[in-house]
Amino acid sequence: MKSKKKISRRNLLKTVAAGTVAFTINNNVYSKNKKIKKMNLLKGNINHSVCEWCYNIPLEDLAFEAKRIGIVGIDLIGAEGWDVLKKHNLISTMCYGDLEGKSTRSLTNGWCDEKYHEDLIYHYKRHINLVANAGWTNLICFSGNRRNISDKEGLENCVKGLSKILPIAEKMGVIIHMELLNSKIDHKDYMCDNSNWGVELCKRLNSNNFKLLYDIYHMQVDEGDVIRTISKYHKYIGHYHTAGVPGRNEINSSQELYYPAIMKAIVKTGFKGYVAQEFIPKNKDRKGISSLEEAVKICDV
């Protein structure tokens, strides 16, 4: 029978110390993971998103923070940024197309003016396919500025132009969203500046693949009556944006809108789309990410 190796006191202490370090590291990792998991335990009634342009940080960094907070996707990203979103398992919750068709990102040269139709139709047909092939659903569009075009004529022009791309959108499962923007302060002369005009456009197009992007900030500025409007017209709304009024900053108690009540009204309609934070953070703590976290908590009803 072979004799057992003697274990020295020094070796014994080394073994114990190594075990203690391993236990401490594992325990710290477990605690960190538990903390991250706890942070992501949102209620699930609102699908949270965020707009990239509000944060002066690389998309990679915003994607990392969004994932950590529990945000499911990022708004207003074109094809040039989709790989970053997929890398972080995030959704392109409201798409632009590619940079070749950058003209479609113009808020001023839009569907209400026929002279832009040829360019818009060409690029939107491509973009619908791009969005669908990437696995996304939502694609943004804009009415453009009036330029002395009447609301009636602008509406007819939008119907005429959008009717050329909607059959492709319906076939590919892509939903075109026209954004409602205020013309009082931020976007002078923009045509789709009130919910009644936008809803009338939806009715005339009569397609499940055309919806409104209801920007709560913009519509509070131009018409107010946010909760009643959402409750009345919810079937025409496919997406929401947020920001504080006045100033387009944080959605906390520093501004006039009470977002928990607005979110509850949205949930009550049965809405299953996305609510994207689009405020410009005044608070520069962690480059505005602290304000984003706060906003998600405010809206997580």
Coordinates of C-alpha atoms in Angstrom, one line a residue:
M1 CA 0.0 0.0 0.0
K2 CA 1.4 3.4 -1.1
S3 CA 1.8 6.0 1.5
K4 CA -0.4 9.1 1.3
K5 CA 1.3 12.3 0.3
K6 CA 1.8 14.6 3.2
I7 CA -0.2 17.8 2.9
S8 CA 1.8 20.7 4.2
R9 CA 0.2 23.6 6.1
R10 CA 1.2 26.0 3.4
N11 CA -0.4 23.9 0.6
L12 CA -3.6 23.5 2.7
L13 CA -3.8 27.3 3.2
K14 CA -3.3 27.8 -0.6
T15 CA -6.1 25.4 -1.4
V16 CA -8.5 27.1 1.1
A17 CA -7.5 30.6 -0.2
A18 CA -8.1 29.6 -3.8
G19 CA -11.5 28.1 -2.9
T20 CA -12.4 31.3 -1.1
V21 CA -11.4 33.5 -4.0
A22 CA -13.4 31.3 -6.5
F23 CA -16.4 31.4 -4.2
T24 CA -16.2 35.2 -3.9
I25 CA -15.9 35.8 -7.6
N26 CA -18.8 33.4 -8.4
N27 CA -20.9 35.1 -5.7
N28 CA -20.1 38.5 -7.1
V29 CA -21.0 37.4 -10.7
Y30 CA -24.3 35.9 -9.4
S31 CA -25.1 39.1 -7.5
K32 CA -24.4 41.3 -10.6
N33 CA -26.5 39.0 -12.8
K34 CA -29.3 39.1 -10.3
K35 CA -29.1 42.9 -10.2
I36 CA -29.3 43.2 -14.0
K37 CA -32.1 40.7 -14.1
K38 CA -34.0 42.7 -11.5
M39 CA -33.5 45.9 -13.5
N40 CA -35.0 44.2 -16.5
L41 CA -38.1 43.0 -14.6
L42 CA -40.4 45.5 -16.3
K43 CA -44.2 44.9 -16.2
G44 CA -44.6 43.9 -19.8
N45 CA -47.6 46.1 -20.6
I46 CA -45.5 48.6 -22.6
N47 CA -42.9 47.7 -25.3
H48 CA -40.3 50.2 -24.6
S49 CA -38.1 51.8 -27.3
V50 CA -35.8 54.8 -27.6
C51 CA -34.8 57.2 -30.5
E52 CA -31.0 57.2 -31.2
W53 CA -30.7 60.8 -32.3
C54 CA -31.4 62.2 -28.8
Y55 CA -28.2 60.7 -27.4
N56 CA -24.7 61.9 -28.4
I57 CA -23.2 58.5 -28.0
P58 CA -22.2 55.7 -30.4
L59 CA -25.1 53.3 -31.4
E60 CA -23.1 50.4 -29.9
D61 CA -23.2 52.2 -26.5
L62 CA -26.9 53.1 -26.7
A63 CA -27.7 49.5 -27.7
F64 CA -25.8 48.1 -24.7
E65 CA -27.6 50.5 -22.3
A66 CA -31.0 49.9 -23.9
K67 CA -30.6 46.1 -23.5
R68 CA -29.5 46.6 -19.9
I69 CA -32.5 48.8 -19.0
G70 CA -35.0 46.4 -20.6
I71 CA -35.7 48.4 -23.8
V72 CA -36.6 46.1 -26.7
G73 CA -35.5 48.2 -29.6
I74 CA -34.3 51.5 -31.1
D75 CA -36.2 53.9 -33.3
L76 CA -35.2 55.7 -36.5
I77 CA -32.3 53.5 -37.5
G78 CA -31.5 52.9 -41.1
A79 CA -30.0 49.9 -42.8
E80 CA -26.5 51.1 -41.9
G81 CA -27.2 50.4 -38.2
W82 CA -29.3 47.2 -38.3
D83 CA -26.3 44.9 -37.7
V84 CA -25.6 46.6 -34.4
L85 CA -29.1 46.1 -33.3
K86 CA -29.1 42.5 -34.2
K87 CA -25.8 42.0 -32.4
H88 CA -27.5 43.2 -29.2
N89 CA -30.7 41.3 -29.9
L90 CA -32.7 44.5 -30.3
I91 CA -35.5 45.4 -32.8
S92 CA -35.4 48.2 -35.3
T93 CA -38.7 49.5 -33.9
M94 CA -39.2 52.2 -36.5
C95 CA -37.1 52.0 -39.6
Y96 CA -35.5 54.4 -42.0
G97 CA -34.4 52.8 -45.3
D98 CA -30.8 53.0 -46.6
L99 CA -28.5 55.9 -47.2
E100 CA -29.0 55.7 -51.0
G101 CA -32.6 56.7 -50.3
K102 CA -31.8 59.3 -47.7
S103 CA -34.2 61.7 -49.3
T104 CA -37.1 59.7 -47.7
R105 CA -35.8 60.9 -44.3
S106 CA -36.7 64.5 -45.2
L107 CA -39.5 66.0 -43.1
T108 CA -40.1 68.8 -45.5
N109 CA -40.2 67.1 -48.9
G110 CA -42.9 64.5 -48.5
W111 CA -46.0 62.9 -49.9
C112 CA -48.3 66.0 -49.8
D113 CA -46.4 67.5 -52.8
E114 CA -46.6 65.5 -56.0
K115 CA -43.3 66.7 -57.3
Y116 CA -41.5 64.4 -54.8
H117 CA -43.6 61.3 -55.6
E118 CA -41.3 59.8 -58.3
D119 CA -38.3 59.8 -55.9
L120 CA -40.4 58.7 -52.9
I121 CA -42.1 55.8 -54.7
Y122 CA -38.9 54.5 -56.1
H123 CA -37.1 54.5 -52.8
Y124 CA -40.0 53.3 -50.7
K125 CA -40.5 50.3 -52.9
R126 CA -36.9 49.4 -52.3
H127 CA -37.1 50.2 -48.6
I128 CA -40.1 48.1 -48.0
N129 CA -38.2 45.1 -49.3
L130 CA -35.1 46.0 -47.3
V131 CA -37.1 46.3 -44.1
A132 CA -39.0 43.0 -44.7
N133 CA -35.9 41.1 -45.6
A134 CA -34.2 42.3 -42.4
G135 CA -37.1 40.9 -40.4
W136 CA -38.5 44.3 -39.3
T137 CA -42.1 45.6 -39.6
N138 CA -42.3 49.4 -39.2
L139 CA -41.2 52.1 -41.7
I140 CA -41.6 55.8 -41.2
C141 CA -42.8 58.4 -43.7
F142 CA -43.6 62.1 -43.7
S143 CA -46.3 64.4 -45.2
G144 CA -43.8 67.1 -46.0
N145 CA -44.4 70.8 -45.9
R146 CA -47.5 72.5 -47.3
R147 CA -45.8 75.2 -49.5
N148 CA -49.2 76.8 -50.1
I149 CA -50.9 73.4 -50.9
S150 CA -54.3 73.2 -49.2
D151 CA -55.0 70.5 -46.7
K152 CA -57.5 69.0 -49.1
E153 CA -55.1 68.9 -52.0
G154 CA -52.3 67.6 -49.8
L155 CA -54.5 64.8 -48.5
E156 CA -55.4 63.8 -52.1
N157 CA -51.7 63.9 -53.1
C158 CA -50.8 61.7 -50.1
V159 CA -53.5 59.2 -51.0
K160 CA -52.4 59.2 -54.7
G161 CA -48.7 58.6 -53.9
L162 CA -49.0 56.2 -50.9
S163 CA -51.5 54.0 -52.9
K164 CA -48.6 53.2 -55.2
I165 CA -46.5 51.6 -52.4
L166 CA -49.1 50.1 -50.1
P167 CA -49.8 47.0 -52.2
I168 CA -46.1 46.1 -51.8
A169 CA -46.2 46.9 -48.1
E170 CA -49.2 44.7 -47.6
K171 CA -47.5 41.8 -49.6
M172 CA -44.3 42.1 -47.5
G173 CA -45.9 42.6 -44.1
V174 CA -44.5 46.1 -43.6
I175 CA -46.5 48.9 -41.9
I176 CA -46.0 52.4 -43.2
H177 CA -46.3 55.1 -40.4
M178 CA -46.8 58.8 -41.1
E179 CA -45.6 60.9 -38.2
L180 CA -47.7 63.6 -36.7
L181 CA -45.5 66.7 -36.0
N182 CA -46.3 70.1 -34.6
S183 CA -46.2 73.0 -37.0
K184 CA -46.5 75.6 -34.2
I185 CA -42.9 75.5 -32.9
D186 CA -40.6 72.8 -34.3
H187 CA -41.7 72.1 -37.9
K188 CA -43.3 75.2 -39.4
D189 CA -45.5 74.5 -42.4
Y190 CA -45.6 70.7 -41.9
M191 CA -48.9 69.3 -43.2
C192 CA -49.7 66.3 -41.0
D193 CA -49.9 68.4 -37.9
N194 CA -53.2 67.3 -36.4
S195 CA -54.8 64.0 -35.6
N196 CA -58.0 64.6 -37.6
W197 CA -56.1 65.1 -40.9
G198 CA -54.0 62.0 -40.2
V199 CA -57.0 59.9 -39.4
E200 CA -58.8 61.0 -42.5
L201 CA -55.7 59.9 -44.5
C202 CA -55.9 56.5 -42.8
K203 CA -59.6 56.2 -43.6
R204 CA -59.1 57.0 -47.3
L205 CA -56.2 54.6 -47.7
N206 CA -58.1 51.9 -45.9
S207 CA -55.2 49.7 -45.3
N208 CA -54.0 47.8 -42.1
N209 CA -50.5 48.6 -43.4
F210 CA -50.8 52.3 -43.0
K211 CA -50.9 53.9 -39.5
L212 CA -50.1 57.1 -37.7
L213 CA -47.0 57.6 -35.5
Y214 CA -48.6 59.6 -32.7
D215 CA -46.0 61.8 -31.2
I216 CA -47.4 62.8 -27.8
Y217 CA -45.1 65.8 -27.4
H218 CA -46.0 67.2 -30.9
M219 CA -49.7 66.7 -30.5
Q220 CA -49.7 68.2 -27.0
V221 CA -48.1 71.3 -28.6
D222 CA -50.5 71.6 -31.5
E223 CA -53.8 70.3 -30.2
G224 CA -53.7 68.9 -26.6
D225 CA -56.5 66.6 -25.4
V226 CA -54.0 63.7 -25.7
I227 CA -55.8 60.9 -23.7
R228 CA -59.2 61.5 -25.3
T229 CA -57.6 61.6 -28.8
I230 CA -55.7 58.3 -28.2
S231 CA -58.8 56.7 -26.8
K232 CA -60.9 57.8 -29.8
Y233 CA -58.4 57.2 -32.7
H234 CA -56.3 54.3 -31.3
K235 CA -57.1 52.0 -34.2
Y236 CA -55.3 54.3 -36.5
I237 CA -52.2 54.6 -34.3
G238 CA -49.4 52.2 -34.8
H239 CA -46.6 53.8 -32.8
Y240 CA -45.9 56.4 -30.1
H241 CA -43.2 58.9 -29.3
T242 CA -42.7 60.8 -26.0
A243 CA -41.1 64.0 -24.7
G244 CA -41.8 66.6 -22.1
V245 CA -43.8 69.8 -22.9
P246 CA -42.6 72.5 -23.0
G247 CA -39.0 72.0 -24.2
R248 CA -38.9 68.4 -25.4
N249 CA -36.8 67.4 -22.5
E250 CA -37.3 64.8 -19.7
I251 CA -40.8 63.4 -19.1
N252 CA -40.6 63.8 -15.3
S253 CA -42.4 66.3 -13.1
S254 CA -40.5 69.2 -14.6
Q255 CA -43.1 69.4 -17.5
E256 CA -46.9 69.5 -17.9
L257 CA -47.8 66.0 -19.2
Y258 CA -48.5 63.2 -16.8
Y259 CA -47.1 60.2 -18.6
P260 CA -48.3 57.4 -16.3
A261 CA -51.9 58.4 -17.1
I262 CA -51.2 58.6 -20.8
M263 CA -49.5 55.1 -20.7
K264 CA -52.5 53.6 -18.9
A265 CA -54.8 55.0 -21.6
I266 CA -52.6 53.5 -24.3
V267 CA -52.6 50.1 -22.5
K268 CA -56.4 50.3 -22.1
T269 CA -56.8 50.5 -25.9
G270 CA -55.1 47.1 -26.2
F271 CA -52.0 48.6 -28.0
K272 CA -49.3 46.0 -28.6
G273 CA -46.8 48.2 -30.6
Y274 CA -43.9 50.3 -29.3
V275 CA -43.6 53.4 -27.2
A276 CA -40.3 55.2 -28.0
Q277 CA -38.7 57.8 -25.8
E278 CA -37.8 60.8 -27.9
F279 CA -36.9 63.5 -25.4
I280 CA -33.6 65.4 -25.4
P281 CA -32.1 64.8 -21.9
K282 CA -31.0 67.9 -20.0
N283 CA -29.5 65.7 -17.4
K284 CA -26.1 64.8 -18.7
D285 CA -25.4 62.2 -16.0
R286 CA -24.0 59.2 -17.9
K287 CA -24.7 61.2 -21.1
G288 CA -28.5 61.2 -20.5
I289 CA -28.8 57.5 -19.8
S290 CA -30.0 58.2 -16.2
S291 CA -32.9 60.2 -17.6
L292 CA -33.7 57.4 -20.1
E293 CA -33.9 54.9 -17.2
E294 CA -36.2 57.2 -15.3
A295 CA -38.4 57.7 -18.3
V296 CA -38.8 53.9 -18.8
K297 CA -39.8 53.5 -15.2
I298 CA -42.3 56.4 -15.5
C299 CA -43.9 54.8 -18.6
D300 CA -43.8 51.2 -17.3
V301 CA -47.4 51.1 -16.0

